[in-house]
Amino acid sequence: MPLSEPLTEDTLGRPLRNLRISVTDRCNLRCAYCMPEEEYTWLPRARILRFEEITRLVRIFQGAGVHRVRLTGGEPLLRRNLDRLVAQLAALEGLEEVTLTTNGLALADLAADLAAAGLARITVSLDTLRPKRYRELCRRDGLERVRAGIAAARAAGLPLKLNTVVMRGVNDDEVPALLDYAREVGAELRYIEYMDVGGATRWDQRRVVDRAELLERLEQAHGPLTPEPTRGNAPAERFRFADGVRIGIIASTTSPFCDSCDRARLTADGRLFTCLYGREGLDLLGPLRAGESDERLGERLTRTWRERSARGAVERLALAERRALAAKPELDDDPHLEMHTRGG
Ligand code: SAM
Ligand code: SF4
């Protein structure tokens, strides 16, 4: 974007910089904090954005200020030939990086192609190192495959992060062990507070292990931590141990970062959400398939960002009594409320 062009800022002066794209709402796991139910309403296949449509939309988003794109889902590696989309996006002039968040199940076979296509970095979600617990928490088998995927990502030279959602009484006893594993594979580990997002129908405050407790437990196990300067508007607060190993904490539940949030989310069927907790999204698929010009589509999304005032996580924090964001019938009526639809 030329420097002379005005930034697209929302009503609170927050620019639009990051775009997270859910390339599919389907998933091959059923993690307890994300998809705890037995049945789901899926987006109709015919409405899922094709790679060319995604690339065109990203170009338009670049015009509104987007510098970085993260592909997510559902499970993004379920999209066949995802490396082709990565290559299309990586070739866009001015886009700083294309990254990916995955559960890693299919990564062993795909890591080399993704790296060759221009993927800049990869984040693998991993909440336990114990096979039985993995099966209980994710409700499918696969820990060995994820570990093989992580090894393949390393072999392909992809800078690696691990995401761990910490739940009290579920996997919080593995906080130090997961760090040992992250060190072993050369990854930066980010501990994520369990969030009361759509989809997390079993959310309960008592299961949240907050930032303060996480820091305390880490220091007990591994020694003192020093805060690191945060990179841009990244959601993770970073800390360093004396030996130089870094970790991140994403404390969206108890210390929200809404005031610096510069990210938009695009669902697999082209709906734009400007907040993870937002109820209403802007449909871009309809106008796109009706033949609207890039310019008009750009005006639509720019207007939506300029009107943005959402501080969803801050509002949740202010609630006197906090429980799951949405109940199952609401999610069945509108799958766009689901975390796996809007990408996390
Ligand atoms: N399937 C991919 C994966 O699991 O990495 C990408 C999609 S997933 C929705 C993106 C991220 O959201 C994952 O790191 C996952 O752990 C996180 N997530 C899902 N539900 C969450 C919740 N209730 N609280 C905190 N993080 C959550
Ligand atoms: Fe788990 Fe990611 Fe699938 Fe959600 S989308 S169930 S976090 S693997």
XYZ file of C-alpha atoms and ligand atoms in Angstrom:
379
model
C 0.000 0.000 0.000
C 1.485 3.437 -0.868
C 2.538 5.369 2.223
C 0.432 8.374 1.223
C -2.787 6.353 1.487
C -4.692 6.909 4.756
C -4.790 3.942 7.111
C -8.094 2.195 7.570
C -8.717 2.799 11.251
C -11.756 1.879 13.299
C -13.648 4.149 15.695
C -11.009 3.493 18.380
C -8.074 4.280 16.085
C -7.115 0.629 15.575
C -5.711 -0.074 12.102
C -6.510 -3.197 10.093
C -3.291 -5.188 9.625
C -3.878 -8.897 10.127
C -6.316 -11.188 8.410
C -7.103 -14.708 9.617
C -8.778 -16.856 7.040
C -10.671 -19.997 7.945
C -10.287 -22.101 4.790
C -12.698 -24.783 5.995
C -15.068 -25.242 8.925
C -14.507 -29.029 8.872
C -12.161 -30.670 11.351
C -10.660 -34.111 11.949
C -10.516 -33.566 15.735
C -13.168 -32.682 18.297
C -11.170 -30.798 20.955
C -13.066 -30.407 24.222
C -12.574 -26.618 24.333
C -13.619 -26.030 20.717
C -15.940 -28.765 19.402
C -17.307 -30.620 22.420
C -20.656 -31.571 20.838
C -21.590 -34.728 18.927
C -23.310 -33.046 15.963
C -22.544 -29.886 14.025
C -24.207 -27.789 11.336
C -21.700 -27.365 8.502
C -21.406 -24.575 5.979
C -22.776 -25.709 2.581
C -19.930 -26.920 0.361
C -21.030 -24.794 -2.598
C -20.535 -21.686 -0.478
C -16.933 -22.434 0.490
C -14.561 -19.899 -1.066
C -12.386 -21.240 -3.869
C -8.653 -20.502 -3.747
C -8.941 -17.878 -6.515
C -11.727 -16.145 -4.587
C -9.644 -16.115 -1.399
C -6.644 -14.677 -3.238
C -8.774 -11.981 -4.816
C -10.235 -11.036 -1.444
C -6.781 -10.903 0.145
C -5.655 -8.468 -2.567
C -8.654 -6.301 -1.737
C -7.921 -6.546 2.007
C -4.346 -5.442 1.271
C -5.799 -2.238 -0.105
C -7.376 -1.655 3.327
C -4.075 -2.212 5.145
C -3.686 -5.976 5.627
C 0.010 -6.964 5.765
C -0.162 -10.498 7.103
C -2.398 -13.495 6.539
C -2.863 -16.550 8.717
C -4.647 -19.602 7.340
C -6.676 -21.513 9.873
C -9.952 -23.425 10.197
C -11.488 -25.889 11.169
C -8.469 -27.852 10.171
C -6.826 -26.045 7.233
C -4.830 -29.079 6.097
C -8.118 -30.785 5.210
C -8.296 -28.438 2.189
C -6.800 -30.375 -0.697
C -3.709 -28.769 -2.302
C -3.500 -26.061 0.341
C 0.074 -25.433 -0.797
C -1.386 -23.971 -4.018
C -3.266 -21.356 -2.026
C -0.130 -20.625 0.006
C 1.834 -20.131 -3.237
C -0.846 -17.796 -4.664
C -0.873 -15.696 -1.499
C 2.909 -15.705 -1.031
C 3.202 -14.285 -4.556
C 1.073 -11.234 -3.712
C 3.203 -8.139 -3.805
C 3.408 -6.315 -0.473
C 2.077 -9.174 1.645
C 4.663 -9.644 4.400
C 3.868 -13.208 5.365
C 1.513 -16.131 5.066
C 1.366 -18.357 8.140
C -0.715 -21.337 9.211
C -2.298 -22.717 12.386
C -2.963 -26.450 12.293
C -3.615 -29.396 14.562
C -0.695 -31.056 12.769
C -2.433 -34.379 12.047
C -1.743 -34.196 8.311
C 1.454 -32.196 8.518
C 4.006 -34.975 8.072
C 3.111 -35.370 4.394
C 2.550 -31.696 3.659
C 5.216 -29.708 5.512
C 7.823 -29.786 2.732
C 5.319 -28.662 0.058
C 3.987 -25.881 2.279
C 7.498 -24.604 2.956
C 8.348 -24.753 -0.748
C 5.153 -22.818 -1.534
C 6.347 -19.918 0.628
C 4.765 -20.504 4.018
C 6.676 -18.271 6.447
C 5.932 -19.963 9.772
C 3.698 -22.592 11.272
C 1.844 -22.968 14.561
C 0.840 -26.440 15.710
C -1.785 -26.842 18.414
C -0.776 -29.440 20.978
C -2.298 -29.722 24.431
C -0.837 -32.931 25.798
C 2.040 -35.371 25.324
C 0.119 -38.341 26.657
C -1.581 -40.548 24.029
C -4.510 -41.538 26.245
C -5.149 -37.952 27.274
C -4.856 -36.814 23.665
C -7.580 -39.294 22.727
C -9.814 -38.037 25.534
C -9.192 -34.345 24.941
C -9.294 -34.351 21.132
C -11.680 -37.297 20.905
C -9.631 -38.888 18.112
C -6.299 -40.691 17.972
C -3.287 -38.959 16.565
C -0.575 -37.821 18.958
C 2.140 -39.767 17.126
C 1.056 -38.279 13.802
C 1.198 -34.762 15.254
C 4.701 -35.397 16.566
C 5.737 -36.687 13.148
C 4.214 -33.537 11.628
C 6.225 -31.345 13.973
C 9.402 -33.210 13.019
C 8.580 -32.758 9.324
C 7.991 -29.015 9.801
C 11.402 -28.732 11.445
C 13.042 -30.754 8.695
C 11.426 -28.425 6.142
C 12.989 -25.435 7.943
C 9.681 -23.891 9.001
C 9.917 -21.684 12.107
C 7.624 -23.340 14.607
C 5.319 -22.347 17.451
C 3.171 -24.568 19.614
C -0.227 -23.517 20.991
C -1.472 -25.102 24.196
C -4.884 -24.363 25.679
C -4.515 -24.948 29.415
C -7.537 -26.367 31.230
C -7.571 -26.969 34.952
C -7.977 -30.621 35.835
C -7.486 -31.627 32.190
C -3.908 -30.832 31.111
C -2.600 -28.209 33.546
C -0.246 -30.757 35.118
C 1.652 -30.814 31.792
C 2.556 -27.109 31.745
C 6.274 -27.769 32.482
C 6.514 -30.985 30.416
C 5.136 -29.277 27.315
C 7.842 -26.652 27.671
C 10.529 -29.353 27.772
C 9.091 -30.788 24.592
C 8.962 -27.358 22.919
C 12.645 -26.827 23.759
C 13.480 -30.234 22.356
C 11.840 -29.441 19.005
C 13.052 -25.828 18.886
C 9.573 -24.308 19.085
C 8.262 -21.318 20.993
C 5.371 -22.444 23.172
C 2.347 -20.249 23.752
C 0.039 -21.066 26.623
C -3.519 -19.961 25.879
C -6.137 -19.260 28.517
C -9.299 -21.272 27.952
C -11.704 -18.845 26.281
C -15.479 -18.594 26.473
C -15.832 -18.275 22.709
C -18.701 -19.608 20.601
C -18.363 -23.354 20.380
C -16.895 -23.672 23.871
C -20.258 -24.825 25.213
C -18.657 -26.512 28.229
C -16.695 -23.409 29.239
C -16.468 -22.864 32.965
C -14.470 -20.155 34.739
C -13.165 -22.719 37.205
C -11.354 -24.516 34.369
C -9.399 -21.384 33.392
C -5.768 -21.314 34.485
C -5.001 -17.622 34.264
C -1.873 -15.773 33.213
C -0.687 -15.149 36.793
C -0.990 -18.792 37.768
C 0.712 -19.953 34.571
C 3.669 -17.657 35.225
C 3.908 -18.856 38.805
C 3.893 -22.514 37.822
C 6.466 -21.964 35.086
C 8.797 -20.093 37.395
C 8.491 -22.811 40.022
C 9.463 -25.463 37.494
C 12.008 -23.664 35.342
C 13.269 -20.566 37.209
C 12.663 -16.828 36.849
C 11.048 -15.308 33.757
C 11.809 -11.877 32.349
C 9.195 -10.041 30.251
C 10.209 -9.446 26.646
C 9.081 -6.538 24.475
C 5.925 -7.560 22.598
C 6.138 -7.711 18.820
C 3.707 -5.191 17.289
C 0.137 -5.996 18.225
C 0.748 -9.705 18.698
C -1.687 -11.184 21.226
C 0.988 -13.189 23.055
C 2.897 -11.592 25.905
C 6.412 -12.963 25.698
C 8.776 -13.973 28.484
C 12.330 -15.333 28.575
C 14.047 -17.784 30.908
C 17.667 -17.213 31.976
C 18.875 -19.703 29.328
C 17.246 -17.634 26.557
C 14.215 -19.888 25.971
C 11.102 -17.839 25.244
C 7.454 -18.543 25.901
C 4.239 -16.667 25.156
C 1.019 -16.304 27.114
C -2.245 -15.446 25.403
C -4.456 -14.189 28.194
C -7.562 -13.228 26.219
C -9.863 -14.377 29.016
C -8.414 -12.457 31.953
C -6.245 -9.714 30.313
C -7.821 -8.955 26.929
C -5.832 -7.084 24.293
C -8.854 -5.573 22.494
C -7.398 -2.058 22.603
C -4.606 -3.033 20.233
C -6.493 -5.645 18.194
C -5.743 -5.188 14.492
C -7.148 -8.453 13.158
C -10.091 -9.297 10.984
C -11.444 -12.780 10.415
C -12.826 -14.239 7.218
C -14.911 -17.400 7.403
C -14.656 -20.168 4.810
C -17.863 -18.843 3.203
C -16.593 -15.289 2.950
C -18.066 -13.612 5.993
C -16.013 -10.890 7.620
C -15.928 -10.649 11.417
C -14.117 -7.819 13.143
C -14.179 -9.457 16.593
C -13.833 -13.060 17.742
C -16.901 -12.503 19.926
C -18.897 -10.540 17.305
C -22.418 -11.697 16.462
C -22.792 -10.023 13.065
C -20.514 -10.509 10.079
C -20.368 -8.862 6.664
C -21.139 -11.194 3.762
C -18.555 -10.784 1.011
C -19.346 -14.011 -0.852
C -22.722 -12.803 -2.181
C -21.406 -9.599 -3.764
C -18.214 -11.349 -4.933
C -20.161 -14.046 -6.796
C -22.654 -11.456 -8.072
C -19.760 -9.873 -9.969
C -19.092 -6.834 -7.826
C -15.869 -4.968 -8.642
C -12.752 -5.012 -6.458
C -13.322 -1.361 -5.755
C -16.881 -1.840 -4.460
C -15.863 -4.858 -2.377
C -13.006 -2.805 -0.959
C -15.431 -0.015 -0.036
C -17.675 -2.496 1.761
C -14.969 -3.951 3.914
C -13.302 -0.603 4.584
C -16.616 0.852 5.752
C -17.144 -2.127 8.055
C -13.705 -1.693 9.598
C -14.163 2.073 10.001
C -17.439 1.476 11.861
C -15.835 -1.104 14.166
C -16.099 -0.402 17.881
C -16.039 -3.976 19.201
C -14.082 -4.870 22.356
C -15.610 -8.291 22.776
C -13.172 -9.809 25.263
C -13.177 -6.660 27.443
C -16.981 -6.752 27.536
C -16.919 -10.421 28.535
C -14.529 -9.598 31.360
C -16.940 -6.995 32.725
C -19.813 -9.508 33.049
C -20.891 -10.182 36.609
C -21.530 -13.811 35.837
C -19.619 -15.370 33.008
C -20.635 -18.497 31.158
C -20.385 -19.983 27.641
C -21.026 -17.395 24.921
C -23.627 -19.387 23.019
C -25.836 -22.375 23.690
C -26.051 -25.361 21.350
C -29.376 -24.377 19.657
C -27.971 -20.941 18.801
C -24.867 -22.523 17.301
C -26.996 -24.921 15.275
C -28.965 -21.955 13.906
C -25.876 -19.958 13.078
C -22.626 -21.901 12.697
C -20.830 -18.581 12.101
C -20.744 -18.217 15.878
C -18.483 -21.269 16.160
C -14.759 -20.907 16.836
C -14.042 -23.562 14.204
C -15.988 -21.504 11.626
C -14.343 -18.179 12.332
C -10.883 -19.580 12.796
C -9.734 -18.853 16.327
N -7.564 -26.700 13.730
C -6.471 -25.808 13.863
C -5.807 -25.921 15.213
O -6.406 -26.523 16.105
O -4.720 -25.405 15.349
C -6.820 -24.368 13.578
C -8.130 -23.859 14.102
S -8.263 -23.708 15.873
C -9.905 -23.059 16.044
C -7.195 -22.323 16.199
C -6.722 -22.186 17.621
O -7.819 -21.903 18.453
C -6.065 -23.444 18.176
O -4.760 -23.157 18.630
C -6.952 -23.828 19.328
O -6.230 -24.393 20.382
C -7.579 -22.492 19.707
N -8.846 -22.620 20.452
C -9.967 -23.253 20.070
N -10.926 -23.158 21.018
C -10.384 -22.435 22.031
C -10.867 -21.999 23.317
N -12.096 -22.275 23.746
N -10.028 -21.266 24.090
C -8.773 -20.976 23.673
N -8.281 -21.346 22.480
C -9.063 -22.086 21.672
Fe -9.365 -28.762 17.723
Fe -8.612 -26.951 15.880
Fe -10.417 -28.796 15.309
Fe -11.047 -26.850 16.993
S -10.593 -26.590 14.862
S -11.537 -29.046 17.180
S -9.079 -26.553 18.010
S -8.277 -29.172 15.868
